[in-house]
């Protein structure tokens, strides 16, 4: 795989995952009171969008660290996270569209290098890496569901 250096950090606004999700909105959200990246709202709209953890977390195009993204998984299989679980594998592409600091439209293309399933209660230090190579880190809840809002696993995709 060839590597391209990107010099302009981008505020993501839309993401396409070919064959899985087309031109999906990205909500720019701060971390919550527990310092965890915020998820989209629990709503019909919220289940269809990505959330992005805003700076000081890395932006797409920053020279190092993980761009933290997340999406919801729903028990009725109707949310964006469900589509990602069903269709996004290693080698898959993630296309991020947004704007640079000076307002210019930017497109960045990523390829999934790793798909990892973790125990939710254990968490993942790797997901929060700020000093490693620049990449996307996309996390969703994954089965089994133990109860409302309580899923045993998380699936994380890393893409560079």
Coordinates of N, CA, C and O in Angstrom, one line a residue:
X1 N 0.8 -1.2 0.0 CA 0.0 0.0 0.0 C 0.9 1.2 0.0 O 1.8 1.3 0.7
X2 N 0.5 2.2 -0.8 CA 1.3 3.4 -0.9 C 0.8 4.4 0.2 O -0.4 4.4 0.5
X3 N 1.7 5.2 0.7 CA 1.3 6.2 1.7 C 1.4 7.6 1.1 O 2.3 7.9 0.3
X4 N 0.4 8.4 1.4 CA 0.4 9.8 0.9 C 0.4 10.7 2.2 O -0.4 10.5 3.1
X5 N 1.3 11.7 2.1 CA 1.3 12.6 3.2 C 0.3 13.7 3.0 O 0.2 14.3 1.9
X6 N -0.5 14.0 4.0 CA -1.5 15.0 3.9 C -1.1 16.1 4.8 O -0.8 15.9 6.0
X7 N -1.1 17.3 4.3 CA -0.6 18.5 5.1 C -1.8 19.3 5.7 O -1.5 20.0 6.7
X8 N -3.0 19.2 5.1 CA -4.1 20.0 5.7 C -5.0 19.2 6.5 O -5.7 18.3 6.0
X9 N -5.1 19.5 7.8 CA -6.1 18.8 8.6 C -7.5 19.2 8.1 O -7.7 20.3 7.7
X10 N -8.4 18.3 8.3 CA -9.8 18.5 7.7 C -10.8 18.3 8.8 O -10.7 17.4 9.6
X11 N -11.8 19.2 8.8 CA -13.0 19.0 9.6 C -13.9 18.1 8.8 O -14.5 18.6 7.8
X12 N -14.1 16.9 9.2 CA -14.9 16.0 8.4 C -16.4 16.3 8.5 O -16.9 16.7 9.5
X13 N -17.1 16.3 7.4 CA -18.6 16.6 7.3 C -19.4 15.4 6.7 O -20.5 15.3 7.1
X14 N -18.8 14.6 5.8 CA -19.5 13.5 5.2 C -18.5 12.4 5.0 O -17.3 12.6 4.8
X15 N -19.0 11.1 5.2 CA -18.2 9.9 5.0 C -18.9 9.0 4.1 O -20.1 8.7 4.3
X16 N -18.2 8.4 3.2 CA -18.7 7.3 2.3 C -17.9 6.0 2.6 O -16.7 6.1 2.6
X17 N -18.6 4.9 2.8 CA -17.9 3.6 2.9 C -18.5 2.8 1.7 O -19.7 2.4 1.8
X18 N -17.8 2.8 0.5 CA -18.4 2.2 -0.7 C -19.0 0.8 -0.4 O -18.4 -0.1 0.3
X19 N -20.2 0.6 -0.9 CA -20.9 -0.6 -0.7 C -21.6 -0.8 0.6 O -22.3 -1.7 0.9
X20 N -21.4 0.2 1.5 CA -21.9 0.1 2.9 C -22.8 1.3 3.3 O -23.9 1.2 3.7
X21 N -22.2 2.5 3.1 CA -22.9 3.7 3.5 C -22.4 4.8 2.6 O -21.2 5.1 2.4
X22 N -23.4 5.6 2.0 CA -23.1 6.6 1.1 C -23.4 8.0 1.6 O -24.5 8.3 2.0
X23 N -22.3 8.8 1.6 CA -22.4 10.3 1.9 C -23.2 10.5 3.2 O -24.2 11.2 3.3
X24 N -22.7 9.9 4.3 CA -23.3 10.0 5.6 C -22.8 11.2 6.4 O -21.6 11.5 6.3
X25 N -23.7 11.9 7.1 CA -23.3 13.1 7.8 C -22.4 12.7 9.0 O -22.5 11.6 9.5
X26 N -21.5 13.6 9.4 CA -20.6 13.5 10.5 C -20.9 14.6 11.5 O -20.8 15.8 11.1
X27 N -21.2 14.2 12.7 CA -21.5 15.2 13.8 C -20.1 15.5 14.5 O -19.5 14.5 15.0
X28 N -19.7 16.7 14.6 CA -18.5 17.1 15.4 C -18.9 17.3 16.8 O -19.7 18.2 17.2
X29 N -18.4 16.4 17.7 CA -18.9 16.4 19.1 C -17.7 16.4 20.1 O -16.7 15.7 19.8
X30 N -17.8 17.1 21.2 CA -16.7 17.1 22.2 C -16.8 15.8 23.0 O -17.8 15.0 22.9
X31 N -15.8 15.5 23.8 CA -15.9 14.4 24.7 C -16.9 14.7 25.8 O -17.1 15.9 26.1
X32 N -17.4 13.7 26.4 CA -18.4 13.8 27.5 C -17.8 14.1 28.9 O -16.6 14.2 29.0
X33 N -18.6 14.1 29.9 CA -18.1 14.4 31.2 C -17.1 13.4 31.7 O -16.3 13.7 32.6
X34 N -17.2 12.1 31.2 CA -16.3 11.1 31.6 C -15.0 11.0 30.7 O -14.3 10.1 30.7
X35 N -14.9 12.1 29.8 CA -13.8 12.2 28.8 C -13.8 11.1 27.8 O -12.8 10.7 27.2
X36 N -15.0 10.6 27.5 CA -15.2 9.6 26.4 C -15.8 10.3 25.2 O -16.7 11.2 25.3
X37 N -15.4 10.0 24.0 CA -16.0 10.6 22.8 C -17.5 10.5 22.8 O -18.0 9.4 23.0
X38 N -18.2 11.5 22.5 CA -19.6 11.5 22.5 C -20.1 10.7 21.3 O -19.5 10.8 20.2
X39 N -21.3 10.1 21.5 CA -21.9 9.3 20.4 C -23.0 10.2 19.8 O -23.5 11.2 20.5
X40 N -23.5 9.9 18.6 CA -24.7 10.6 18.1 C -25.9 10.4 19.0 O -25.9 9.6 19.9
X41 N -26.9 11.3 18.9 CA -28.1 11.2 19.7 C -28.7 9.8 19.5 O -28.6 9.2 18.4
X42 N -29.5 9.4 20.5 CA -30.3 8.1 20.4 C -31.6 8.6 19.8 O -32.5 9.0 20.4
X43 N -31.6 8.5 18.4 CA -32.8 8.9 17.7 C -32.8 8.3 16.3 O -31.8 7.7 15.9
X44 N -33.9 8.5 15.6 CA -33.9 8.0 14.2 C -32.8 8.6 13.4 O -32.2 8.0 12.5
X45 N -32.5 9.9 13.6 CA -31.4 10.6 12.9 C -30.1 10.1 13.4 O -29.2 9.8 12.6
X46 N -29.9 10.0 14.7 CA -28.7 9.6 15.3 C -28.2 8.3 14.9 O -27.0 8.0 14.9
X47 N -29.1 7.4 14.6 CA -28.7 6.0 14.2 C -28.1 6.0 12.8 O -27.6 4.9 12.4
X48 N -28.2 7.1 12.1 CA -27.8 7.1 10.6 C -26.5 7.9 10.4 O -26.1 8.1 9.3
X49 N -25.9 8.4 11.5 CA -24.7 9.3 11.3 C -23.5 8.9 12.1 O -23.6 8.1 13.0
X50 N -22.4 9.4 11.7 CA -21.1 9.2 12.4 C -21.0 10.3 13.4 O -21.4 11.5 13.2
X51 N -20.2 10.1 14.5 CA -19.8 11.1 15.4 C -18.2 11.2 15.3 O -17.6 10.1 15.2
X52 N -17.7 12.4 15.4 CA -16.3 12.6 15.3 C -15.9 13.4 16.6 O -16.5 14.4 16.9
X53 N -14.8 12.9 17.3 CA -14.4 13.6 18.5 C -13.4 14.7 18.1 O -12.4 14.5 17.5
X54 N -13.9 16.0 18.3 CA -13.2 17.2 17.9 C -11.9 17.4 18.6 O -11.6 16.8 19.7
X55 N -11.0 18.3 18.1 CA -9.8 18.6 18.8 C -10.1 19.0 20.2 O -11.1 19.6 20.5
X56 N -9.2 18.6 21.1 CA -7.8 18.3 20.9 C -7.5 16.9 20.3 O -6.4 16.6 20.1
X57 N -8.6 16.1 20.1 CA -8.3 14.8 19.4 C -7.9 15.1 18.0 O -8.3 16.1 17.4
X58 N -7.2 14.2 17.4 CA -6.7 14.4 16.0 C -7.8 14.6 15.0 O -8.9 14.0 15.1
X59 N -7.4 15.4 14.0 CA -8.3 15.6 12.8 C -7.7 14.7 11.7 O -6.5 14.5 11.6
X60 N -8.6 14.4 10.7 CA -8.1 13.7 9.5 C -7.0 14.7 8.9 O -7.3 15.9 8.7
X61 N -5.9 14.1 8.5 CA -4.8 15.0 7.9 C -3.8 15.4 8.9 O -2.7 15.9 8.5
X62 N -4.0 15.3 10.2 CA -3.0 15.6 11.2 C -1.8 14.6 11.0 O -2.0 13.5 10.6
X63 N -0.6 15.0 11.4 CA 0.6 14.2 11.2 C 0.6 12.9 12.0 O 1.4 12.0 11.7
X64 N -0.1 12.8 13.1 CA -0.1 11.6 13.9 C -1.4 11.4 14.7 O -2.1 12.4 14.9
X65 N -1.6 10.2 15.2 CA -2.7 9.9 16.1 C -4.0 9.5 15.4 O -4.1 9.6 14.1
X66 N -4.9 8.9 16.2 CA -6.1 8.4 15.7 C -7.2 9.4 15.6 O -7.5 10.1 16.6
X67 N -7.9 9.5 14.5 CA -9.1 10.3 14.3 C -10.2 9.4 14.9 O -10.5 8.3 14.4
X68 N -10.9 9.9 16.0 CA -11.8 9.0 16.7 C -13.2 9.2 16.1 O -13.8 10.3 16.2
X69 N -13.8 8.1 15.6 CA -15.1 8.1 15.0 C -15.9 7.0 15.7 O -15.4 6.0 16.1
X70 N -17.3 7.2 15.7 CA -18.1 6.2 16.2 C -19.5 6.3 15.6 O -19.8 7.3 15.0
X71 N -20.3 5.2 15.7 CA -21.6 5.1 15.2 C -22.4 4.1 16.0 O -21.8 3.3 16.7
X72 N -23.7 4.3 16.0 CA -24.6 3.4 16.8 C -24.9 2.1 16.1 O -25.0 2.0 14.9
X73 N -25.1 1.0 16.9 CA -25.6 -0.3 16.5 C -26.9 -0.4 17.2 O -27.0 -0.1 18.4
X74 N -28.0 -0.9 16.5 CA -29.3 -1.0 17.1 C -29.7 -2.5 17.1 O -29.3 -3.2 16.2
X75 N -30.5 -2.9 18.1 CA -30.8 -4.3 18.2 C -31.7 -4.8 17.1 O -31.7 -6.0 16.8
X76 N -32.4 -3.8 16.4 CA -33.2 -4.2 15.2 C -32.5 -4.2 13.9 O -33.0 -4.4 12.8
X77 N -31.1 -4.0 14.0 CA -30.3 -4.1 12.8 C -30.4 -2.9 11.9 O -30.0 -3.0 10.7
X78 N -31.0 -1.8 12.4 CA -31.3 -0.7 11.4 C -30.4 0.5 11.5 O -30.6 1.4 10.7
X79 N -29.3 0.4 12.2 CA -28.4 1.6 12.4 C -27.2 1.4 11.5 O -26.8 0.4 11.0
X80 N -26.5 2.6 11.4 CA -25.2 2.6 10.6 C -24.2 1.6 11.1 O -23.5 0.9 10.3
X81 N -24.1 1.4 12.4 CA -23.1 0.5 13.0 C -23.4 -1.0 12.5 O -22.5 -1.7 12.3
X82 N -24.7 -1.3 12.4 CA -25.1 -2.6 11.9 C -24.6 -2.8 10.5 O -24.0 -3.9 10.1
X83 N -24.7 -1.8 9.6 CA -24.3 -1.9 8.2 C -22.8 -2.0 8.2 O -22.2 -2.8 7.4
X84 N -22.1 -1.3 9.1 CA -20.6 -1.4 9.1 C -20.2 -2.8 9.5 O -19.3 -3.4 8.9
X85 N -20.8 -3.4 10.6 CA -20.5 -4.7 11.0 C -20.7 -5.7 9.9 O -19.9 -6.7 9.8
X86 N -21.8 -5.5 9.1 CA -22.1 -6.5 8.1 C -21.2 -6.3 6.8 O -20.9 -7.3 6.1
X87 N -20.7 -5.1 6.6 CA -20.0 -4.9 5.3 C -18.6 -4.3 5.3 O -18.1 -4.2 4.2
X88 N -18.1 -3.9 6.4 CA -16.7 -3.3 6.3 C -15.7 -4.2 6.8 O -15.7 -4.6 8.0
X89 N -14.8 -4.6 5.9 CA -13.7 -5.6 6.3 C -12.4 -4.9 6.0 O -12.3 -3.9 5.4
X90 N -11.3 -5.6 6.4 CA -10.0 -5.2 6.1 C -9.8 -5.1 4.6 O -10.3 -5.9 3.8
X91 N -9.3 -4.0 4.1 CA -9.2 -3.7 2.7 C -10.3 -2.8 2.2 O -10.1 -2.2 1.1
X92 N -11.3 -2.6 3.0 CA -12.4 -1.7 2.6 C -11.9 -0.3 2.6 O -11.0 0.1 3.3
X93 N -12.7 0.6 1.9 CA -12.3 2.0 1.8 C -13.2 2.9 2.7 O -14.4 2.6 2.8
X94 N -12.7 4.0 3.2 CA -13.5 5.0 3.9 C -13.1 6.3 3.3 O -11.9 6.7 3.3
X95 N -14.0 7.0 2.7 CA -13.8 8.3 2.1 C -14.3 9.4 2.9 O -15.5 9.5 3.2
X96 N -13.4 10.3 3.4 CA -13.8 11.4 4.2 C -13.8 12.7 3.4 O -12.8 13.0 2.8
X97 N -14.9 13.4 3.5 CA -15.0 14.8 2.9 C -15.2 15.8 3.9 O -15.9 15.5 4.9
X98 N -14.6 16.9 3.7 CA -14.7 18.0 4.7 C -14.1 19.3 4.2 O -13.9 19.4 3.0
X99 N -13.7 20.1 5.1 CA -13.1 21.4 4.8 C -11.8 21.6 5.6 O -11.7 21.2 6.8
X100 N -10.8 22.2 5.0 CA -9.6 22.6 5.7 C -9.8 23.9 6.5 O -10.9 24.5 6.4
X101 N -8.9 24.3 7.3 CA -9.0 25.5 8.1 C -9.4 26.7 7.3 O -10.1 27.6 7.8
X102 N -8.9 26.8 6.1 CA -9.2 28.0 5.3 C -10.4 27.8 4.4 O -10.7 28.6 3.6
X103 N -11.2 26.7 4.7 CA -12.5 26.6 4.1 C -12.5 25.8 2.7 O -13.5 25.7 2.1
X104 N -11.3 25.4 2.3 CA -11.3 24.6 1.0 C -11.8 23.2 1.2 O -11.5 22.6 2.2
X105 N -12.7 22.8 0.3 CA -13.2 21.4 0.3 C -12.0 20.4 0.2 O -11.1 20.6 -0.6
X106 N -12.0 19.3 1.0 CA -11.0 18.3 0.9 C -11.6 16.9 0.9 O -12.6 16.7 1.5
X107 N -11.0 16.0 0.2 CA -11.4 14.6 0.3 C -10.1 13.8 0.6 O -9.1 14.0 0.1
X108 N -10.3 12.9 1.6 CA -9.2 12.0 2.0 C -9.8 10.5 1.9 O -10.9 10.3 2.4
X109 N -8.9 9.7 1.4 CA -9.3 8.3 1.2 C -8.5 7.4 2.1 O -7.2 7.6 2.2
X110 N -9.1 6.5 2.8 CA -8.4 5.6 3.8 C -8.8 4.2 3.4 O -9.8 3.9 2.8
X111 N -7.9 3.2 3.8 CA -8.1 1.8 3.6 C -8.0 1.1 4.9 O -7.1 1.4 5.7
X112 N -9.0 0.3 5.2 CA -9.0 -0.4 6.5 C -7.8 -1.4 6.6 O -7.7 -2.3 5.7
X113 N -7.0 -1.3 7.6 CA -5.9 -2.1 7.8 C -6.1 -3.2 8.9 O -5.4 -4.2 9.0
X114 N -7.1 -3.0 9.7 CA -7.3 -3.9 10.9 C -8.8 -3.8 11.3 O -9.3 -2.7 11.4
X115 N -9.4 -4.9 11.6 CA -10.7 -5.0 12.2 C -10.5 -5.8 13.5 O -10.1 -6.9 13.5
X116 N -10.9 -5.2 14.6 CA -10.6 -5.8 15.9 C -11.9 -5.8 16.8 O -12.6 -4.8 16.8
X117 N -12.2 -6.9 17.4 CA -13.3 -7.0 18.4 C -12.7 -7.1 19.8 O -11.8 -7.9 20.1
X118 N -13.2 -6.2 20.6 CA -12.7 -6.1 22.0 C -13.9 -6.3 23.0 O -15.1 -6.2 22.6
X119 N -13.6 -6.6 24.2 CA -14.6 -6.7 25.3 C -14.9 -5.2 25.7 O -13.9 -4.5 26.1
X120 N -16.1 -4.8 25.7 CA -16.4 -3.4 26.0 C -15.9 -2.9 27.3 O -15.3 -1.9 27.4
X121 N -16.1 -3.8 28.3 CA -15.6 -3.4 29.7 C -14.1 -3.2 29.8 O -13.7 -2.5 30.7
X122 N -13.4 -3.9 28.9 CA -11.9 -3.8 29.0 C -11.4 -2.5 28.3 O -10.4 -2.0 28.7
X123 N -12.1 -2.1 27.3 CA -11.7 -0.9 26.6 C -10.5 -1.1 25.7 O -10.0 -2.3 25.5
X124 N -10.0 -0.1 25.1 CA -8.9 -0.2 24.2 C -8.0 1.1 24.3 O -8.4 2.2 23.9
X125 N -6.8 0.9 24.8 CA -5.8 2.0 24.8 C -5.5 2.4 23.4 O -5.2 3.5 23.0
X126 N -5.4 1.3 22.5 CA -5.0 1.6 21.1 C -5.9 2.5 20.4 O -5.5 3.4 19.6
X127 N -7.2 2.5 20.7 CA -8.2 3.3 20.1 C -7.9 4.8 20.3 O -8.0 5.6 19.4
X128 N -7.4 5.1 21.5 CA -7.1 6.5 21.9 C -5.7 7.0 21.5 O -5.4 8.1 21.9
X129 N -5.0 6.3 20.8 CA -3.6 6.6 20.5 C -3.5 8.0 19.8 O -4.1 8.2 18.8
X130 N -2.7 8.9 20.4 CA -2.5 10.2 19.8 C -1.1 10.4 19.2 O -0.9 11.4 18.5
X131 N -0.2 9.5 19.4 CA 1.2 9.7 19.0 C 1.6 8.7 17.9 O 2.7 8.7 17.4
X132 N 0.7 7.8 17.6 CA 1.0 6.8 16.5 C 0.8 7.3 15.1 O 0.6 8.5 14.9
X133 N 0.9 6.4 14.2 CA 0.7 6.9 12.8 C -0.7 7.5 12.6 O -1.7 7.1 13.3
X134 N -0.9 8.4 11.6 CA -2.2 9.0 11.4 C -3.1 8.0 10.8 O -2.8 7.4 9.8
X135 N -4.3 7.8 11.4 CA -5.3 6.9 10.9 C -6.6 7.2 11.4 O -6.8 7.9 12.4
X136 N -7.6 6.6 10.8 CA -9.0 6.6 11.4 C -9.1 5.5 12.4 O -8.6 4.4 12.1
X137 N -9.9 5.7 13.4 CA -10.2 4.6 14.4 C -11.8 4.8 14.6 O -12.2 5.7 15.2
X138 N -12.5 3.8 14.0 CA -13.9 3.8 14.0 C -14.5 2.7 14.9 O -14.1 1.5 14.7
X139 N -15.3 3.1 15.9 CA -15.8 2.1 16.9 C -17.3 2.0 16.9 O -18.0 3.1 16.7
X140 N -17.8 0.8 17.0 CA -19.3 0.6 17.2 C -19.5 -0.5 18.2 O -18.6 -1.4 18.4
X141 N -20.7 -0.5 18.8 CA -21.1 -1.6 19.7 C -21.3 -2.8 18.8 O -21.8 -2.7 17.7
X142 N -21.0 -4.0 19.4 CA -21.2 -5.2 18.6 C -21.7 -6.3 19.5 O -21.5 -6.3 20.7
X143 N -22.5 -7.3 18.9 CA -23.2 -8.3 19.7 C -22.2 -9.2 20.5 O -21.1 -9.3 20.2
X144 N -22.9 -9.8 21.6 CA -24.3 -9.8 21.9 C -24.7 -8.6 22.7 O -23.9 -8.0 23.4
X145 N -26.0 -8.3 22.6 CA -26.6 -7.2 23.4 C -27.1 -7.7 24.7 O -27.8 -8.7 24.7
X146 N -26.6 -7.1 25.8 CA -27.0 -7.7 27.1 C -28.2 -7.0 27.7 O -28.8 -7.5 28.6
X147 N -28.5 -5.8 27.1 CA -29.7 -5.0 27.6 C -29.6 -3.7 26.9 O -28.7 -3.4 26.2
X148 N -30.6 -2.8 27.2 CA -30.6 -1.5 26.6 C -29.3 -0.7 26.8 O -28.8 -0.5 27.9
X149 N -28.7 -0.3 25.6 CA -27.4 0.4 25.7 C -26.2 -0.4 26.2 O -25.2 0.2 26.5
X150 N -26.4 -1.7 26.4 CA -25.3 -2.5 27.0 C -25.0 -3.7 26.0 O -25.7 -4.7 25.9
X151 N -23.9 -3.5 25.3 CA -23.4 -4.5 24.4 C -22.1 -5.1 24.9 O -21.2 -4.3 25.4
X152 N -21.9 -6.4 24.8 CA -20.7 -7.0 25.3 C -19.4 -6.6 24.6 O -18.3 -6.4 25.3
X153 N -19.5 -6.4 23.3 CA -18.3 -6.1 22.5 C -18.3 -4.8 21.8 O -19.4 -4.2 21.7
X154 N -17.1 -4.4 21.4 CA -17.0 -3.2 20.5 C -16.2 -3.7 19.3 O -15.2 -4.5 19.5
X155 N -16.5 -3.3 18.1 CA -15.7 -3.6 17.0 C -15.0 -2.3 16.5 O -15.7 -1.2 16.5
X156 N -13.7 -2.3 16.3 CA -12.9 -1.2 15.9 C -12.3 -1.4 14.6 O -11.6 -2.5 14.4
X157 N -12.4 -0.5 13.7 CA -11.7 -0.5 12.4 C -10.6 0.5 12.4 O -10.9 1.7 12.8
X158 N -9.4 0.2 12.0 CA -8.3 1.2 11.8 C -8.1 1.3 10.3 O -8.0 0.3 9.6
X159 N -7.9 2.5 9.9 CA -7.8 2.7 8.4 C -6.7 3.8 8.2 O -6.7 4.9 8.9
X160 N -5.8 3.6 7.3 CA -4.8 4.5 7.0 C -4.8 4.9 5.5 O -5.5 4.2 4.7

